[in-house]
Amino acid sequence: MKNYVLGLAVVGLLLTACTPQQETEVVQDPQESEARSVVLPSVRLDDNYYSTILPYAESKSRGLVVSNMATKYDIVEVEKGLMRLSQNEYPTDKYYFQEGQYLDGSTISSWLARSNQTEDGLNPDDQGLVGREKAQKAPVYLSHIVEQNYLVLEENTMKLAGISIGLAMNSIYYYTEVDYGPVFEQQISDAEITENGRRMAQEIVSRMRKMPGLEDIPITVGLFKQNSRNAIVPGTYFSYGVSTSGSEINDWTAINEKYVTFPTNDSSEQYRDMDTAFRNFKQDVETYFPNYTSVIGTAFYKDDYLQKLTIDIPIQFFGKAEIIGFTQYVSGLINAHFVTDLPVEITITSIEGEQALIKRDANQEEPFVHIYE
């Protein structure tokens, strides 16, 4: 386990929010061979974000998530959602965030393999199985493993105090009957995902307990259900468990989170008011500015309550003045169509990239507007 011993100057830096950031020499645990200089940010954005240690320590498995996840939306959410659930165990006002430093790319790849491919493979043995039979009897359940580290400052020493592990579970197994043939889908039931996810989580915790310094560090494991390859919203974490010490995960807690695309064909009462408001907003955009591609909304629900609305508007405009006029108009529609306690973020893009950002926090009177140069 890596400890970071800090001088008194760092303590003053933490206590004085207005003090500029200063670089402070840090000496690692005597077992470590090299000293390291870090910066502890004097200002934290808000309670929804962790402070980080600078310079930023990149994950030991950096880049692996891109090739292992089904969509760009899941790539973002598997990490962001893990940080969100970690706040249940590691409060943002006490813990610092660091990307995973214990599971490197080769270790994760070995664990993601089938049990007949590597000694440590967690996915099921597929020997003698092909095509549909393999999809039904031995699908690949686990597609990626995310590690996050959480550190605390105690007695002028920065040390590891918690680890979060995210297990990205497939909800669909894709396969072919012949090489280069058509791709088929095998749905994986929620019961299968949960059963195998918990089994793998237990094994991963057991393995990590054998790593030096991790014998008694709390380990939180979240189970993430990936969406389909064609989805335009991400999957979500649906359960997490904690091992405070030892190798057992004693209790699992359900997570109720969901992303919903608007406009939606879902007629349930839960989404009706939001869908009506969004369709009216979309209609106003269409009426005033016909040169747009589409208006797509993504709403995030937690415990059945709407938490945030994100809207993407791809445009086909040809001049900066037109973009400015469109942005001004859209910013005026937010308060007209969406309740004031709902955070709303609108991104206006073109083939050249992002053109404008409009953001309104909960109960903010006027939205923040930025037009990119």
Short mmCIF file of C-alpha atoms in Angstrom, two decimals, residues 83-209:
data_model
loop_
_atom_site.label_atom_id
_atom_site.label_comp_id
_atom_site.label_asym_id
_atom_site.label_seq_id
_atom_site.Cartn_x
_atom_site.Cartn_y
_atom_site.Cartn_z
CA MET A 83 -17.61 7.36 -8.76
CA ARG A 84 -21.23 8.18 -7.98
CA LEU A 85 -21.94 4.96 -6.07
CA SER A 86 -18.57 5.24 -4.30
CA GLN A 87 -19.87 8.35 -2.56
CA ASN A 88 -22.07 6.06 -0.46
CA GLU A 89 -18.91 4.64 1.14
CA TYR A 90 -16.29 7.33 0.56
CA PRO A 91 -17.71 10.87 1.07
CA THR A 92 -16.30 13.54 -1.24
CA ASP A 93 -15.45 15.88 1.65
CA LYS A 94 -13.09 13.34 3.22
CA TYR A 95 -11.67 11.28 0.36
CA TYR A 96 -9.45 12.07 -2.61
CA PHE A 97 -9.84 10.29 -5.95
CA GLN A 98 -7.11 8.45 -7.82
CA GLU A 99 -7.38 6.13 -10.81
CA GLY A 100 -6.65 2.48 -10.13
CA GLN A 101 -3.02 1.67 -9.36
CA TYR A 102 -3.23 -2.04 -8.50
CA LEU A 103 -4.84 -3.83 -11.46
CA ASP A 104 -2.80 -3.36 -14.62
CA GLY A 105 -3.90 -4.08 -18.16
CA SER A 106 -2.40 -7.55 -18.37
CA THR A 107 -4.03 -8.60 -15.08
CA ILE A 108 -7.45 -7.36 -16.14
CA SER A 109 -7.16 -8.97 -19.58
CA SER A 110 -6.21 -12.28 -17.97
CA TRP A 111 -9.18 -12.10 -15.61
CA LEU A 112 -11.57 -11.24 -18.46
CA ALA A 113 -10.56 -14.33 -20.43
CA ARG A 114 -12.42 -17.63 -20.36
CA SER A 115 -11.30 -20.12 -17.73
CA ASN A 116 -9.94 -22.43 -20.45
CA GLN A 117 -7.89 -19.60 -21.96
CA THR A 118 -6.03 -18.39 -18.86
CA GLU A 119 -5.57 -19.80 -15.38
CA ASP A 120 -7.25 -16.71 -13.90
CA GLY A 121 -10.06 -16.40 -16.47
CA LEU A 122 -13.41 -15.50 -14.89
CA ASN A 123 -15.63 -16.07 -17.91
CA PRO A 124 -17.00 -19.60 -18.48
CA ASP A 125 -15.17 -22.42 -20.23
CA ASP A 126 -16.35 -22.80 -23.87
CA GLN A 127 -14.46 -25.95 -24.85
CA GLY A 128 -16.45 -28.04 -27.33
CA LEU A 129 -19.10 -25.35 -27.76
CA VAL A 130 -19.75 -23.29 -30.89
CA GLY A 131 -22.31 -20.86 -32.22
CA ARG A 132 -25.71 -20.82 -30.61
CA GLU A 133 -24.89 -23.57 -28.12
CA LYS A 134 -21.95 -21.55 -26.79
CA ALA A 135 -24.11 -18.43 -26.62
CA GLN A 136 -26.72 -20.24 -24.56
CA LYS A 137 -24.46 -22.29 -22.28
CA ALA A 138 -21.31 -20.19 -21.94
CA PRO A 139 -21.71 -16.55 -22.96
CA VAL A 140 -19.12 -13.98 -22.00
CA TYR A 141 -20.64 -12.36 -18.92
CA LEU A 142 -17.87 -9.98 -17.86
CA SER A 143 -16.51 -7.51 -20.41
CA HIS A 144 -14.46 -5.06 -18.34
CA ILE A 145 -13.13 -4.29 -14.85
CA VAL A 146 -12.73 -0.72 -13.58
CA GLU A 147 -10.60 0.13 -10.55
CA GLN A 148 -10.72 3.40 -8.59
CA ASN A 149 -8.70 4.32 -5.49
CA TYR A 150 -9.84 6.61 -2.67
CA LEU A 151 -7.33 8.23 -0.33
CA VAL A 152 -7.54 10.19 2.93
CA LEU A 153 -5.28 12.62 4.74
CA GLU A 154 -4.46 11.41 8.25
CA GLU A 155 -1.77 12.85 10.52
CA ASN A 156 -0.09 14.58 7.58
CA THR A 157 -0.04 11.34 5.61
CA MET A 158 -2.00 10.69 2.44
CA LYS A 159 -2.88 7.00 2.30
CA LEU A 160 -5.16 4.56 0.55
CA ALA A 161 -8.43 4.13 2.47
CA GLY A 162 -10.78 2.51 -0.02
CA ILE A 163 -11.02 0.82 -3.41
CA SER A 164 -13.97 0.64 -5.79
CA ILE A 165 -14.24 -2.01 -8.49
CA GLY A 166 -16.76 -1.83 -11.32
CA LEU A 167 -17.72 -5.00 -13.17
CA ALA A 168 -19.20 -4.33 -16.62
CA MET A 169 -21.62 -7.19 -17.30
CA ASN A 170 -22.97 -8.00 -20.76
CA SER A 171 -26.74 -7.98 -21.19
CA ILE A 172 -26.41 -9.36 -24.74
CA TYR A 173 -23.91 -11.88 -26.09
CA TYR A 174 -23.12 -11.40 -29.79
CA TYR A 175 -22.04 -14.40 -31.84
CA THR A 176 -21.82 -15.86 -35.35
CA GLU A 177 -22.55 -19.37 -36.59
CA VAL A 178 -19.72 -19.23 -39.14
CA ASP A 179 -16.68 -17.03 -39.58
CA TYR A 180 -17.66 -13.63 -41.01
CA GLY A 181 -21.31 -14.67 -41.00
CA PRO A 182 -24.28 -12.66 -39.74
CA VAL A 183 -24.20 -11.58 -36.11
CA PHE A 184 -26.84 -12.99 -33.77
CA GLU A 185 -27.87 -11.89 -30.29
CA GLN A 186 -28.36 -13.98 -27.16
CA GLN A 187 -30.10 -12.12 -24.36
CA ILE A 188 -28.65 -12.65 -20.89
CA SER A 189 -31.26 -12.54 -18.15
CA ASP A 190 -31.00 -10.22 -15.16
CA ALA A 191 -30.85 -13.27 -12.91
CA GLU A 192 -27.83 -14.63 -14.82
CA ILE A 193 -26.11 -11.25 -14.76
CA THR A 194 -26.62 -10.89 -11.02
CA GLU A 195 -25.59 -14.44 -10.14
CA ASN A 196 -22.41 -14.39 -12.20
CA GLY A 197 -21.58 -10.81 -11.28
CA ARG A 198 -21.69 -11.58 -7.57
CA ARG A 199 -19.66 -14.75 -8.03
CA MET A 200 -16.98 -12.89 -9.97
CA ALA A 201 -16.99 -10.01 -7.48
CA GLN A 202 -16.31 -12.42 -4.64
CA GLU A 203 -13.41 -14.00 -6.51
CA ILE A 204 -11.91 -10.63 -7.42
CA VAL A 205 -12.03 -9.44 -3.81
CA SER A 206 -10.38 -12.68 -2.71
CA ARG A 207 -7.57 -12.16 -5.23
CA MET A 208 -7.04 -8.52 -4.31
CA ARG A 209 -6.77 -9.40 -0.62
#
